mmCIF file with all atom_site columns, N, CA and C in Angstrom:
data_model
loop_
_atom_site.group_PDB
_atom_site.id
_atom_site.type_symbol
_atom_site.label_atom_id
_atom_site.label_alt_id
_atom_site.label_comp_id
_atom_site.label_asym_id
_atom_site.label_entity_id
_atom_site.label_seq_id
_atom_site.pdbx_PDB_ins_code
_atom_site.Cartn_x
_atom_site.Cartn_y
_atom_site.Cartn_z
_atom_site.occupancy
_atom_site.B_iso_or_equiv
_atom_site.pdbx_formal_charge
_atom_site.auth_seq_id
_atom_site.auth_comp_id
_atom_site.auth_asym_id
_atom_site.auth_atom_id
_atom_site.pdbx_PDB_model_num
ATOM 1   N N  . MET V 1 1  ? 8.960  -8.743  -12.698 1.00 78.00 ? 387 MET V N  1
ATOM 2   C CA . MET V 1 1  ? 9.298  -7.519  -12.000 1.00 78.00 ? 387 MET V CA 1
ATOM 3   C C  . MET V 1 1  ? 10.326 -7.791  -10.924 1.00 78.00 ? 387 MET V C  1
ATOM 4   N N  . LYS V 1 2  ? 11.147 -6.826  -10.709 1.00 93.00 ? 388 LYS V N  1
ATOM 5   C CA . LYS V 1 2  ? 12.105 -6.898  -9.617  1.00 93.00 ? 388 LYS V CA 1
ATOM 6   C C  . LYS V 1 2  ? 11.583 -6.049  -8.462  1.00 93.00 ? 388 LYS V C  1
ATOM 7   N N  . TRP V 1 3  ? 12.164 -6.265  -7.317  1.00 97.00 ? 389 TRP V N  1
ATOM 8   C CA . TRP V 1 3  ? 11.764 -5.549  -6.117  1.00 97.00 ? 389 TRP V CA 1
ATOM 9   C C  . TRP V 1 3  ? 12.976 -4.894  -5.487  1.00 97.00 ? 389 TRP V C  1
ATOM 10  N N  . ILE V 1 4  ? 12.744 -3.778  -4.809  1.00 97.00 ? 390 ILE V N  1
ATOM 11  C CA . ILE V 1 4  ? 13.819 -3.059  -4.130  1.00 97.00 ? 390 ILE V CA 1
ATOM 12  C C  . ILE V 1 4  ? 13.421 -2.845  -2.682  1.00 97.00 ? 390 ILE V C  1
ATOM 13  N N  . LEU V 1 5  ? 14.353 -3.135  -1.793  1.00 98.00 ? 391 LEU V N  1
ATOM 14  C CA . LEU V 1 5  ? 14.167 -2.820  -0.387  1.00 98.00 ? 391 LEU V CA 1
ATOM 15  C C  . LEU V 1 5  ? 14.735 -1.428  -0.170  1.00 98.00 ? 391 LEU V C  1
ATOM 16  N N  . LEU V 1 6  ? 13.867 -0.494  0.209   1.00 97.00 ? 392 LEU V N  1
ATOM 17  C CA . LEU V 1 6  ? 14.279 0.880   0.462   1.00 97.00 ? 392 LEU V CA 1
ATOM 18  C C  . LEU V 1 6  ? 14.480 1.047   1.960   1.00 97.00 ? 392 LEU V C  1
ATOM 19  N N  . VAL V 1 7  ? 15.632 1.585   2.339   1.00 95.00 ? 393 VAL V N  1
ATOM 20  C CA . VAL V 1 7  ? 15.924 1.827   3.752   1.00 95.00 ? 393 VAL V CA 1
ATOM 21  C C  . VAL V 1 7  ? 15.865 3.324   3.989   1.00 95.00 ? 393 VAL V C  1
ATOM 22  N N  . TYR V 1 8  ? 15.125 3.707   5.023   1.00 95.00 ? 394 TYR V N  1
ATOM 23  C CA . TYR V 1 8  ? 14.917 5.119   5.349   1.00 95.00 ? 394 TYR V CA 1
ATOM 24  C C  . TYR V 1 8  ? 15.482 5.446   6.728   1.00 95.00 ? 394 TYR V C  1
ATOM 25  N N  . PHE V 1 9  ? 15.937 6.687   6.880   1.00 93.00 ? 395 PHE V N  1
ATOM 26  C CA . PHE V 1 9  ? 16.455 7.218   8.139   1.00 93.00 ? 395 PHE V CA 1
ATOM 27  C C  . PHE V 1 9  ? 15.604 8.429   8.504   1.00 93.00 ? 395 PHE V C  1
ATOM 28  N N  . PHE V 1 10 ? 15.153 8.501   9.760   1.00 92.00 ? 396 PHE V N  1
ATOM 29  C CA . PHE V 1 10 ? 14.311 9.611   10.186  1.00 92.00 ? 396 PHE V CA 1
ATOM 30  C C  . PHE V 1 10 ? 15.171 10.746  10.711  1.00 92.00 ? 396 PHE V C  1
ATOM 31  N N  . VAL V 1 11 ? 14.956 11.940  10.147  1.00 92.00 ? 397 VAL V N  1
ATOM 32  C CA . VAL V 1 11 ? 15.687 13.140  10.539  1.00 92.00 ? 397 VAL V CA 1
ATOM 33  C C  . VAL V 1 11 ? 14.723 14.064  11.272  1.00 92.00 ? 397 VAL V C  1
ATOM 34  N N  . VAL V 1 12 ? 15.133 14.531  12.448  1.00 91.00 ? 398 VAL V N  1
ATOM 35  C CA . VAL V 1 12 ? 14.310 15.428  13.252  1.00 91.00 ? 398 VAL V CA 1
ATOM 36  C C  . VAL V 1 12 ? 14.594 16.873  12.857  1.00 91.00 ? 398 VAL V C  1
ATOM 37  N N  . GLY V 1 13 ? 13.580 17.703  12.918  1.00 91.00 ? 399 GLY V N  1
ATOM 38  C CA . GLY V 1 13 ? 13.766 19.124  12.625  1.00 91.00 ? 399 GLY V CA 1
ATOM 39  C C  . GLY V 1 13 ? 12.691 19.641  11.705  1.00 91.00 ? 399 GLY V C  1
ATOM 40  N N  . PRO V 1 14 ? 12.706 20.941  11.453  1.00 91.00 ? 400 PRO V N  1
ATOM 41  C CA . PRO V 1 14 ? 11.660 21.550  10.624  1.00 91.00 ? 400 PRO V CA 1
ATOM 42  C C  . PRO V 1 14 ? 11.633 21.033  9.192   1.00 91.00 ? 400 PRO V C  1
ATOM 43  N N  . THR V 1 15 ? 12.740 20.639  8.661   1.00 88.00 ? 401 THR V N  1
ATOM 44  C CA . THR V 1 15 ? 12.765 20.080  7.299   1.00 88.00 ? 401 THR V CA 1
ATOM 45  C C  . THR V 1 15 ? 13.019 18.581  7.324   1.00 88.00 ? 401 THR V C  1
ATOM 46  N N  . GLY V 1 16 ? 12.840 17.983  8.490   1.00 89.00 ? 402 GLY V N  1
ATOM 47  C CA . GLY V 1 16 ? 13.113 16.556  8.664   1.00 89.00 ? 402 GLY V CA 1
ATOM 48  C C  . GLY V 1 16 ? 12.032 15.668  8.082   1.00 89.00 ? 402 GLY V C  1
ATOM 49  N N  . GLY V 1 17 ? 12.197 14.403  8.316   1.00 93.00 ? 403 GLY V N  1
ATOM 50  C CA . GLY V 1 17 ? 11.271 13.392  7.825   1.00 93.00 ? 403 GLY V CA 1
ATOM 51  C C  . GLY V 1 17 ? 12.066 12.154  7.445   1.00 93.00 ? 403 GLY V C  1
ATOM 52  N N  . TRP V 1 18 ? 11.411 11.244  6.754   1.00 94.00 ? 404 TRP V N  1
ATOM 53  C CA . TRP V 1 18 ? 12.056 10.004  6.328   1.00 94.00 ? 404 TRP V CA 1
ATOM 54  C C  . TRP V 1 18 ? 12.854 10.242  5.047   1.00 94.00 ? 404 TRP V C  1
ATOM 55  N N  . LEU V 1 19 ? 14.162 9.999   5.109   1.00 95.00 ? 405 LEU V N  1
ATOM 56  C CA . LEU V 1 19 ? 15.046 10.152  3.954   1.00 95.00 ? 405 LEU V CA 1
ATOM 57  C C  . LEU V 1 19 ? 15.548 8.785   3.516   1.00 95.00 ? 405 LEU V C  1
ATOM 58  N N  . GLU V 1 20 ? 15.476 8.517   2.223   1.00 96.00 ? 406 GLU V N  1
ATOM 59  C CA . GLU V 1 20 ? 15.976 7.252   1.696   1.00 96.00 ? 406 GLU V CA 1
ATOM 60  C C  . GLU V 1 20 ? 17.496 7.255   1.755   1.00 96.00 ? 406 GLU V C  1
ATOM 61  N N  . ILE V 1 21 ? 18.079 6.200   2.338   1.00 96.00 ? 407 ILE V N  1
ATOM 62  C CA . ILE V 1 21 ? 19.540 6.131   2.456   1.00 96.00 ? 407 ILE V CA 1
ATOM 63  C C  . ILE V 1 21 ? 20.148 4.926   1.748   1.00 96.00 ? 407 ILE V C  1
ATOM 64  N N  . GLN V 1 22 ? 19.311 3.942   1.368   1.00 96.00 ? 408 GLN V N  1
ATOM 65  C CA . GLN V 1 22 ? 19.883 2.757   0.717   1.00 96.00 ? 408 GLN V CA 1
ATOM 66  C C  . GLN V 1 22 ? 18.809 2.043   -0.089  1.00 96.00 ? 408 GLN V C  1
ATOM 67  N N  . ARG V 1 23 ? 19.251 1.393   -1.187  1.00 96.00 ? 409 ARG V N  1
ATOM 68  C CA . ARG V 1 23 ? 18.389 0.546   -2.016  1.00 96.00 ? 409 ARG V CA 1
ATOM 69  C C  . ARG V 1 23 ? 19.078 -0.798  -2.206  1.00 96.00 ? 409 ARG V C  1
ATOM 70  N N  . VAL V 1 24 ? 18.321 -1.872  -1.953  1.00 97.00 ? 410 VAL V N  1
ATOM 71  C CA . VAL V 1 24 ? 18.858 -3.223  -2.116  1.00 97.00 ? 410 VAL V CA 1
ATOM 72  C C  . VAL V 1 24 ? 17.925 -3.979  -3.058  1.00 97.00 ? 410 VAL V C  1
ATOM 73  N N  . PRO V 1 25 ? 18.418 -4.427  -4.220  1.00 96.00 ? 411 PRO V N  1
ATOM 74  C CA . PRO V 1 25 ? 17.552 -5.120  -5.180  1.00 96.00 ? 411 PRO V CA 1
ATOM 75  C C  . PRO V 1 25 ? 17.289 -6.585  -4.791  1.00 96.00 ? 411 PRO V C  1
ATOM 76  N N  . TYR V 1 26 ? 16.099 -7.061  -5.134  1.00 97.00 ? 412 TYR V N  1
ATOM 77  C CA . TYR V 1 26 ? 15.708 -8.459  -4.935  1.00 97.00 ? 412 TYR V CA 1
ATOM 78  C C  . TYR V 1 26 ? 15.000 -8.951  -6.178  1.00 97.00 ? 412 TYR V C  1
ATOM 79  N N  . GLU V 1 27 ? 15.123 -10.229 -6.459  1.00 94.00 ? 413 GLU V N  1
ATOM 80  C CA . GLU V 1 27 ? 14.505 -10.830 -7.641  1.00 94.00 ? 413 GLU V CA 1
ATOM 81  C C  . GLU V 1 27 ? 13.015 -11.101 -7.443  1.00 94.00 ? 413 GLU V C  1
ATOM 82  N N  . SER V 1 28 ? 12.602 -11.317 -6.200  1.00 96.00 ? 414 SER V N  1
ATOM 83  C CA . SER V 1 28 ? 11.201 -11.662 -5.968  1.00 96.00 ? 414 SER V CA 1
ATOM 84  C C  . SER V 1 28 ? 10.605 -10.838 -4.839  1.00 96.00 ? 414 SER V C  1
ATOM 85  N N  . ARG V 1 29 ? 9.285  -10.718 -4.894  1.00 96.00 ? 415 ARG V N  1
ATOM 86  C CA . ARG V 1 29 ? 8.553  -10.010 -3.849  1.00 96.00 ? 415 ARG V CA 1
ATOM 87  C C  . ARG V 1 29 ? 8.745  -10.711 -2.504  1.00 96.00 ? 415 ARG V C  1
ATOM 88  N N  . PHE V 1 30 ? 8.695  -12.033 -2.512  1.00 97.00 ? 416 PHE V N  1
ATOM 89  C CA . PHE V 1 30 ? 8.844  -12.815 -1.281  1.00 97.00 ? 416 PHE V CA 1
ATOM 90  C C  . PHE V 1 30 ? 10.182 -12.525 -0.608  1.00 97.00 ? 416 PHE V C  1
ATOM 91  N N  . ASP V 1 31 ? 11.270 -12.571 -1.368  1.00 98.00 ? 417 ASP V N  1
ATOM 92  C CA . ASP V 1 31 ? 12.603 -12.321 -0.796  1.00 98.00 ? 417 ASP V CA 1
ATOM 93  C C  . ASP V 1 31 ? 12.707 -10.914 -0.219  1.00 98.00 ? 417 ASP V C  1
ATOM 94  N N  . CYS V 1 32 ? 12.139 -9.947  -0.926  1.00 98.00 ? 418 CYS V N  1
ATOM 95  C CA . CYS V 1 32 ? 12.177 -8.568  -0.449  1.00 98.00 ? 418 CYS V CA 1
ATOM 96  C C  . CYS V 1 32 ? 11.377 -8.429  0.840   1.00 98.00 ? 418 CYS V C  1
ATOM 97  N N  . GLN V 1 33 ? 10.201 -9.033  0.878   1.00 97.00 ? 419 GLN V N  1
ATOM 98  C CA . GLN V 1 33 ? 9.373  -8.934  2.075   1.00 97.00 ? 419 GLN V CA 1
ATOM 99  C C  . GLN V 1 33 ? 10.026 -9.621  3.271   1.00 97.00 ? 419 GLN V C  1
ATOM 100 N N  . GLN V 1 34 ? 10.725 -10.710 3.024   1.00 97.00 ? 420 GLN V N  1
ATOM 101 C CA . GLN V 1 34 ? 11.451 -11.382 4.110   1.00 97.00 ? 420 GLN V CA 1
ATOM 102 C C  . GLN V 1 34 ? 12.533 -10.460 4.663   1.00 97.00 ? 420 GLN V C  1
ATOM 103 N N  . ALA V 1 35 ? 13.268 -9.810  3.782   1.00 97.00 ? 421 ALA V N  1
ATOM 104 C CA . ALA V 1 35 ? 14.327 -8.886  4.200   1.00 97.00 ? 421 ALA V CA 1
ATOM 105 C C  . ALA V 1 35 ? 13.739 -7.681  4.930   1.00 97.00 ? 421 ALA V C  1
ATOM 106 N N  . GLU V 1 36 ? 12.608 -7.165  4.437   1.00 96.00 ? 422 GLU V N  1
ATOM 107 C CA . GLU V 1 36 ? 11.943 -6.034  5.085   1.00 96.00 ? 422 GLU V CA 1
ATOM 108 C C  . GLU V 1 36 ? 11.523 -6.395  6.511   1.00 96.00 ? 422 GLU V C  1
ATOM 109 N N  . GLU V 1 37 ? 10.899 -7.544  6.655   1.00 95.00 ? 423 GLU V N  1
ATOM 110 C CA . GLU V 1 37 ? 10.448 -7.982  7.972   1.00 95.00 ? 423 GLU V CA 1
ATOM 111 C C  . GLU V 1 37 ? 11.622 -8.169  8.924   1.00 95.00 ? 423 GLU V C  1
ATOM 112 N N  . ASN V 1 38 ? 12.673 -8.810  8.448   1.00 94.00 ? 424 ASN V N  1
ATOM 113 C CA . ASN V 1 38 ? 13.855 -9.034  9.275   1.00 94.00 ? 424 ASN V CA 1
ATOM 114 C C  . ASN V 1 38 ? 14.489 -7.703  9.697   1.00 94.00 ? 424 ASN V C  1
ATOM 115 N N  . PHE V 1 39 ? 14.595 -6.778  8.770   1.00 93.00 ? 425 PHE V N  1
ATOM 116 C CA . PHE V 1 39 ? 15.185 -5.472  9.068   1.00 93.00 ? 425 PHE V CA 1
ATOM 117 C C  . PHE V 1 39 ? 14.356 -4.716  10.107  1.00 93.00 ? 425 PHE V C  1
ATOM 118 N N  . ASN V 1 40 ? 13.044 -4.684  9.904   1.00 92.00 ? 426 ASN V N  1
ATOM 119 C CA . ASN V 1 40 ? 12.175 -3.916  10.795  1.00 92.00 ? 426 ASN V CA 1
ATOM 120 C C  . ASN V 1 40 ? 12.013 -4.549  12.175  1.00 92.00 ? 426 ASN V C  1
ATOM 121 N N  . LEU V 1 41 ? 12.224 -5.860  12.270  1.00 90.00 ? 427 LEU V N  1
ATOM 122 C CA . LEU V 1 41 ? 12.149 -6.518  13.578  1.00 90.00 ? 427 LEU V CA 1
ATOM 123 C C  . LEU V 1 41 ? 13.448 -6.389  14.360  1.00 90.00 ? 427 LEU V C  1
ATOM 124 N N  . ASN V 1 42 ? 14.555 -6.122  13.666  1.00 81.00 ? 428 ASN V N  1
ATOM 125 C CA . ASN V 1 42 ? 15.866 -6.067  14.311  1.00 81.00 ? 428 ASN V CA 1
ATOM 126 C C  . ASN V 1 42 ? 16.661 -4.830  13.896  1.00 81.00 ? 428 ASN V C  1
ATOM 127 N N  . PRO V 1 43 ? 16.081 -3.635  14.029  1.00 65.00 ? 429 PRO V N  1
ATOM 128 C CA . PRO V 1 43 ? 16.822 -2.452  13.574  1.00 65.00 ? 429 PRO V CA 1
ATOM 129 C C  . PRO V 1 43 ? 17.970 -2.097  14.513  1.00 65.00 ? 429 PRO V C  1
ATOM 130 N N  . ASP V 1 44 ? 19.018 -1.496  13.953  1.00 68.00 ? 430 ASP V N  1
ATOM 131 C CA . ASP V 1 44 ? 20.135 -1.026  14.768  1.00 68.00 ? 430 ASP V CA 1
ATOM 132 C C  . ASP V 1 44 ? 19.689 0.132   15.650  1.00 68.00 ? 430 ASP V C  1
ATOM 133 N N  . LYS V 1 45 ? 18.846 0.978   15.113  1.00 71.00 ? 431 LYS V N  1
ATOM 134 C CA . LYS V 1 45 ? 18.357 2.153   15.847  1.00 71.00 ? 431 LYS V CA 1
ATOM 135 C C  . LYS V 1 45 ? 16.843 2.227   15.685  1.00 71.00 ? 431 LYS V C  1
ATOM 136 N N  . PRO V 1 46 ? 16.106 1.618   16.608  1.00 70.00 ? 432 PRO V N  1
ATOM 137 C CA . PRO V 1 46 ? 14.636 1.660   16.496  1.00 70.00 ? 432 PRO V CA 1
ATOM 138 C C  . PRO V 1 46 ? 14.138 3.104   16.444  1.00 70.00 ? 432 PRO V C  1
ATOM 139 N N  . GLU V 1 47 ? 13.078 3.311   15.726  1.00 80.00 ? 433 GLU V N  1
ATOM 140 C CA . GLU V 1 47 ? 12.422 4.610   15.574  1.00 80.00 ? 433 GLU V CA 1
ATOM 141 C C  . GLU V 1 47 ? 13.177 5.582   14.662  1.00 80.00 ? 433 GLU V C  1
ATOM 142 N N  . THR V 1 48 ? 14.376 5.229   14.200  1.00 89.00 ? 434 THR V N  1
ATOM 143 C CA . THR V 1 48 ? 15.093 6.100   13.272  1.00 89.00 ? 434 THR V CA 1
ATOM 144 C C  . THR V 1 48 ? 15.384 5.412   11.946  1.00 89.00 ? 434 THR V C  1
ATOM 145 N N  . LEU V 1 49 ? 15.238 4.088   11.878  1.00 92.00 ? 435 LEU V N  1
ATOM 146 C CA . LEU V 1 49 ? 15.456 3.344   10.641  1.00 92.00 ? 435 LEU V CA 1
ATOM 147 C C  . LEU V 1 49 ? 14.219 2.517   10.316  1.00 92.00 ? 435 LEU V C  1
ATOM 148 N N  . MET V 1 50 ? 13.908 2.419   9.026   1.00 93.00 ? 436 MET V N  1
ATOM 149 C CA . MET V 1 50 ? 12.761 1.649   8.580   1.00 93.00 ? 436 MET V CA 1
ATOM 150 C C  . MET V 1 50 ? 13.036 1.164   7.160   1.00 93.00 ? 436 MET V C  1
ATOM 151 N N  . ALA V 1 51 ? 12.481 0.014   6.823   1.00 95.00 ? 437 ALA V N  1
ATOM 152 C CA . ALA V 1 51 ? 12.627 -0.516  5.466   1.00 95.00 ? 437 ALA V CA 1
ATOM 153 C C  . ALA V 1 51 ? 11.249 -0.794  4.872   1.00 95.00 ? 437 ALA V C  1
ATOM 154 N N  . ARG V 1 52 ? 11.138 -0.616  3.554   1.00 97.00 ? 438 ARG V N  1
ATOM 155 C CA . ARG V 1 52 ? 9.905  -0.896  2.821   1.00 97.00 ? 438 ARG V CA 1
ATOM 156 C C  . ARG V 1 52 ? 10.265 -1.464  1.453   1.00 97.00 ? 438 ARG V C  1
ATOM 157 N N  . CYS V 1 53 ? 9.492  -2.458  1.009   1.00 98.00 ? 439 CYS V N  1
ATOM 158 C CA . CYS V 1 53 ? 9.678  -3.022  -0.327  1.00 98.00 ? 439 CYS V CA 1
ATOM 159 C C  . CYS V 1 53 ? 8.861  -2.239  -1.335  1.00 98.00 ? 439 CYS V C  1
ATOM 160 N N  . LYS V 1 54 ? 9.413  -2.149  -2.545  1.00 97.00 ? 440 LYS V N  1
ATOM 161 C CA . LYS V 1 54 ? 8.724  -1.458  -3.629  1.00 97.00 ? 440 LYS V CA 1
ATOM 162 C C  . LYS V 1 54 ? 9.011  -2.192  -4.930  1.00 97.00 ? 440 LYS V C  1
ATOM 163 N N  . GLU V 1 55 ? 7.972  -2.357  -5.728  1.00 95.00 ? 441 GLU V N  1
ATOM 164 C CA . GLU V 1 55 ? 8.147  -2.962  -7.043  1.00 95.00 ? 441 GLU V CA 1
ATOM 165 C C  . GLU V 1 55 ? 8.963  -2.015  -7.907  1.00 95.00 ? 441 GLU V C  1
ATOM 166 N N  . PHE V 1 56 ? 9.864  -2.588  -8.691  1.00 86.00 ? 442 PHE V N  1
ATOM 167 C CA . PHE V 1 56 ? 10.765 -1.781  -9.500  1.00 86.00 ? 442 PHE V CA 1
ATOM 168 C C  . PHE V 1 56 ? 10.676 -2.217  -10.944 1.00 86.00 ? 442 PHE V C  1
ATOM 169 N N  . SER V 1 57 ? 10.369 -1.289  -11.814 1.00 79.00 ? 443 SER V N  1
ATOM 170 C CA . SER V 1 57 ? 10.393 -1.594  -13.239 1.00 79.00 ? 443 SER V CA 1
ATOM 171 C C  . SER V 1 57 ? 11.351 -0.609  -13.910 1.00 79.00 ? 443 SER V C  1
ATOM 172 N N  . HIS V 1 58 ? 12.357 -1.160  -14.543 1.00 67.00 ? 444 HIS V N  1
ATOM 173 C CA . HIS V 1 58 ? 13.369 -0.346  -15.198 1.00 67.00 ? 444 HIS V CA 1
ATOM 174 C C  . HIS V 1 58 ? 12.999 -0.169  -16.652 1.00 67.00 ? 444 HIS V C  1
ATOM 175 N N  . LYS V 1 59 ? 12.777 1.044   -17.039 1.00 64.00 ? 445 LYS V N  1
ATOM 176 C CA . LYS V 1 59 ? 12.456 1.323   -18.448 1.00 64.00 ? 445 LYS V CA 1
ATOM 177 C C  . LYS V 1 59 ? 13.665 1.981   -19.078 1.00 64.00 ? 445 LYS V C  1
ATOM 178 N N  . GLY V 1 60 ? 14.194 1.346   -20.066 1.00 51.00 ? 446 GLY V N  1
ATOM 179 C CA . GLY V 1 60 ? 15.387 1.914   -20.647 1.00 51.00 ? 446 GLY V CA 1
ATOM 180 C C  . GLY V 1 60 ? 15.448 1.648   -22.060 1.00 51.00 ? 446 GLY V C  1
#
């Protein structure tokens, strides 16, 4: 399985919430989790950006 680091941006307002703005593929869960931890510990804009890893299976 491959993994994807999903990056979210928080939008304020009545229709706001966490919006996905970027996907970065990784070959392993470990690599993705390392990137997630690094991103969340050093965000450019705390409280408005967040990253989460997700398992990705491409069916085609």
